[in-house]
mmCIF file of C-alpha atoms in Angstrom:
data_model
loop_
_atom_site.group_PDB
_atom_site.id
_atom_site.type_symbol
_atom_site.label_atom_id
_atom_site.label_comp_id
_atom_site.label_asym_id
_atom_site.label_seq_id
_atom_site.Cartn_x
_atom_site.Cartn_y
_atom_site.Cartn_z
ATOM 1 C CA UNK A 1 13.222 -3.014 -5.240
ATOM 2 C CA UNK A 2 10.205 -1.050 -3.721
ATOM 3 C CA UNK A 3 10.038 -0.528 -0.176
ATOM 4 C CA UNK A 4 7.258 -0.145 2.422
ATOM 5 C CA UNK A 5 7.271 1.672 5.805
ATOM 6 C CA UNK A 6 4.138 1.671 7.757
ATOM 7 C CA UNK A 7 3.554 4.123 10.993
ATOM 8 C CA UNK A 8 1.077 5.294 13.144
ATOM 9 C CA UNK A 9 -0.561 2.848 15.035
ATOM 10 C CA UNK A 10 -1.138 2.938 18.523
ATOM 11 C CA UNK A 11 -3.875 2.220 21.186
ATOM 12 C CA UNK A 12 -6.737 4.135 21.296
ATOM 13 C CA UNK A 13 -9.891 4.013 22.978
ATOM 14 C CA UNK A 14 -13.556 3.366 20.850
ATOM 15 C CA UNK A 15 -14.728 5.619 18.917
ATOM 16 C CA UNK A 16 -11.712 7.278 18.636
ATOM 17 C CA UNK A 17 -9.369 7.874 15.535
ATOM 18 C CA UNK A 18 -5.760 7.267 14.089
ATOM 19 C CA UNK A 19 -4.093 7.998 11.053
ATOM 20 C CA UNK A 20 -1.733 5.370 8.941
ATOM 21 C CA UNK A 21 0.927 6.444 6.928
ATOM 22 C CA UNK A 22 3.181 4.168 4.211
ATOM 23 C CA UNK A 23 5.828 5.800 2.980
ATOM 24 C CA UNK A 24 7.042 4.064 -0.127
ATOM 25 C CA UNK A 25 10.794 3.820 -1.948
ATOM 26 C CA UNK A 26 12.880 2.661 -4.773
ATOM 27 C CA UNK A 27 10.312 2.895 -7.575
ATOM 28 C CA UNK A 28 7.691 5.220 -9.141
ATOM 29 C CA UNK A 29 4.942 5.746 -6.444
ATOM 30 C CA UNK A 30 2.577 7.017 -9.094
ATOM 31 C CA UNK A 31 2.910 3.857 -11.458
ATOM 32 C CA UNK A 32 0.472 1.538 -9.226
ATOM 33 C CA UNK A 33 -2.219 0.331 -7.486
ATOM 34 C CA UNK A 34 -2.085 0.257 -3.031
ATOM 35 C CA UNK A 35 -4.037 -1.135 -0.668
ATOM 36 C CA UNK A 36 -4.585 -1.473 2.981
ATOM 37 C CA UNK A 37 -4.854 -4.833 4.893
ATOM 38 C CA UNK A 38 -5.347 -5.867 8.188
ATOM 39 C CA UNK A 39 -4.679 -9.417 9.929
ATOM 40 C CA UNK A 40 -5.834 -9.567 13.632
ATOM 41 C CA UNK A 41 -4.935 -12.798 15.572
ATOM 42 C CA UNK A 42 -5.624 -16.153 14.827
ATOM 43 C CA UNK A 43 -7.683 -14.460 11.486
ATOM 44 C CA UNK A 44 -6.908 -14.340 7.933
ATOM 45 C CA UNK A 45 -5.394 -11.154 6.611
ATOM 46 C CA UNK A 46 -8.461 -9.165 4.901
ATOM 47 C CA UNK A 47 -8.216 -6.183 2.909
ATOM 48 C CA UNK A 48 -9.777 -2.911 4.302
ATOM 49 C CA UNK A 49 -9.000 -0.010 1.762
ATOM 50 C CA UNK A 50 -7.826 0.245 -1.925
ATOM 51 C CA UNK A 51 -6.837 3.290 -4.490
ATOM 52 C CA UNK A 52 -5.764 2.958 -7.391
ATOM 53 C CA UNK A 53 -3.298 4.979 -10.082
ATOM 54 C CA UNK A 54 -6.414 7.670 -11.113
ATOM 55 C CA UNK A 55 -7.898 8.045 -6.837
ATOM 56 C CA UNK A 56 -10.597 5.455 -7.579
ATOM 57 C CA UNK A 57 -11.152 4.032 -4.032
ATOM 58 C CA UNK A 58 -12.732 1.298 -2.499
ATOM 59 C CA UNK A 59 -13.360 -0.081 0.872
ATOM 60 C CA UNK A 60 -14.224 -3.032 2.743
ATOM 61 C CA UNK A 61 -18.023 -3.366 4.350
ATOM 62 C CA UNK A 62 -16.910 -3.470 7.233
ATOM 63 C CA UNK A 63 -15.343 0.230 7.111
ATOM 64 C CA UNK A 64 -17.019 1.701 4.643
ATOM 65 C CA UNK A 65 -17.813 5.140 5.695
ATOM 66 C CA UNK A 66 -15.463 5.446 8.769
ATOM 67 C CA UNK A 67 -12.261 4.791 6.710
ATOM 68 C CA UNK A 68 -10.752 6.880 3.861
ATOM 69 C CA UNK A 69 -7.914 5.429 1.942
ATOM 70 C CA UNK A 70 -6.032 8.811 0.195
ATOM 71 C CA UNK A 71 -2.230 9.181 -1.535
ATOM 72 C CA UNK A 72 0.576 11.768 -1.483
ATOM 73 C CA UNK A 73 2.518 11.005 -4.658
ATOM 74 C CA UNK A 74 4.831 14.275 -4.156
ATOM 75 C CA UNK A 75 5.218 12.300 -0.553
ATOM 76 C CA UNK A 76 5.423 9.149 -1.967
ATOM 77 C CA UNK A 77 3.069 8.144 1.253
ATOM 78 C CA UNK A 78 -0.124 6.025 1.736
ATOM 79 C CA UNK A 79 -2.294 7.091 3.944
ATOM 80 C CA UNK A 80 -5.333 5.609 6.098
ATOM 81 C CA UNK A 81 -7.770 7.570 8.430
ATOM 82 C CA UNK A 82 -9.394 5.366 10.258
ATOM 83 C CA UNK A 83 -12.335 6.999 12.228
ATOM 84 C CA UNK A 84 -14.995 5.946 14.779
ATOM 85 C CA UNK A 85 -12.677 3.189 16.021
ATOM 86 C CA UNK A 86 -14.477 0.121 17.762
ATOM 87 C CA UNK A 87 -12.520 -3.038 19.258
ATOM 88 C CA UNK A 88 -12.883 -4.885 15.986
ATOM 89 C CA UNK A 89 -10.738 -2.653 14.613
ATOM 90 C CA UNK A 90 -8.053 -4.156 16.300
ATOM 91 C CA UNK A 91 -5.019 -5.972 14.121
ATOM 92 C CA UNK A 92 -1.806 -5.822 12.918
ATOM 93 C CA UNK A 93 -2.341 -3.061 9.943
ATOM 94 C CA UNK A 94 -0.180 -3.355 6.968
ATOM 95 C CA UNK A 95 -0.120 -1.421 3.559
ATOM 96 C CA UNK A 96 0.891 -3.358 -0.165
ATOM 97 C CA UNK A 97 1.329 -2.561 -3.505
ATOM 98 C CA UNK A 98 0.400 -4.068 -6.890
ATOM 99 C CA UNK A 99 2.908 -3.569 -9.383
ATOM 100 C CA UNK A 100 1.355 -5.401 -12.264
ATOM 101 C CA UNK A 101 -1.789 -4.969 -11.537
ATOM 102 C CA UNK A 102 -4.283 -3.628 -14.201
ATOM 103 C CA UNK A 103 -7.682 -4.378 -13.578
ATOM 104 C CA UNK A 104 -11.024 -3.656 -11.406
ATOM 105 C CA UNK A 105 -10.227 -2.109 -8.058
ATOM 106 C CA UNK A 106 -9.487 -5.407 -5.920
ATOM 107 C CA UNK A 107 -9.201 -6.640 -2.061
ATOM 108 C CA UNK A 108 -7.945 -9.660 -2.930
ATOM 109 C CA UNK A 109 -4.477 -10.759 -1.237
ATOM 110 C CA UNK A 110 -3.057 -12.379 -4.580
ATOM 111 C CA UNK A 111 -2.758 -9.306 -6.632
ATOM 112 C CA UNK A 112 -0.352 -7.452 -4.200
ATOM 113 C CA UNK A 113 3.453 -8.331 -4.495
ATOM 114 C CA UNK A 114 4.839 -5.670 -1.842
ATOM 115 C CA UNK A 115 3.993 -5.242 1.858
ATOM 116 C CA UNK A 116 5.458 -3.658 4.631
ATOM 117 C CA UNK A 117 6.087 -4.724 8.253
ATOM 118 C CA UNK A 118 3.023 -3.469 9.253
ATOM 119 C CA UNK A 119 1.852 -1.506 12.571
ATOM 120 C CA UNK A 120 -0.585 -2.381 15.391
ATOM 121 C CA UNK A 121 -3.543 -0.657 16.371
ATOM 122 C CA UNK A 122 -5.484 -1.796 19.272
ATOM 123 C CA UNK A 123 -9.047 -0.261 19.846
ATOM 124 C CA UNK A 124 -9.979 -0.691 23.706
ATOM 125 C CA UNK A 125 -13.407 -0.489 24.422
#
């Protein structure tokens, strides 16, 4: 059984910055795809950030250029910088793996069988 822990979220003010981490258990941490998603309320969960088992990243328009996705495999942690903050930033933040998953870096909910609890990050303006 893999295992997800998601941590540092907080409140911050725009234009300011936090850093995610997802620290990961019970299987190989190298051996997969991850991804970030976000869901803030009354929206559908989207997904912001992915890397894959070689580093390839990718990242959603919206925070292209202001997040960077990156991976500790001695760590076994996921990480997600998240810079120049604005209000739409603001969700519950949660990381997910893709066990099976062989193809084209993807955002797309279905692929991902794993996901933590998720932390919040609010973004006041």
């Amino acid at each position: 059984q893999l295992y997800l822990m998601e941590s540092g979220g907080g409140l911050v003010q725009a234009g300011g910055s936090l850093r995610l981490s997802c620290v990961e258990s019970g299987y190989t941490f190298d051996e997969y795809c991850m991804a970030w998603f976000r869901q803030a309320p009354g929206k559908e969960r989207e997904g912001v950030a992915f890397i894959d088992i070689g580093g390839t990243t990718t990242y959603a328009d919206s925070v292209k250029d202001r997040f960077t996705i990156s991976k500790d495999n001695r760590k076994t942690t996921l990480y997600l910088q998240m810079d120049s903050l604005k209000p739409d930033d603001t969700a519950m933040y949660y990381c997910a793996a893709a066990l099976d998953y062989e193809g084209p870096p993807t955002l797309a909910r279905a692929e991902y069988n794993y996901w933590g609890q998720g932390t919040q990050v609010t973004v006041s303006s």
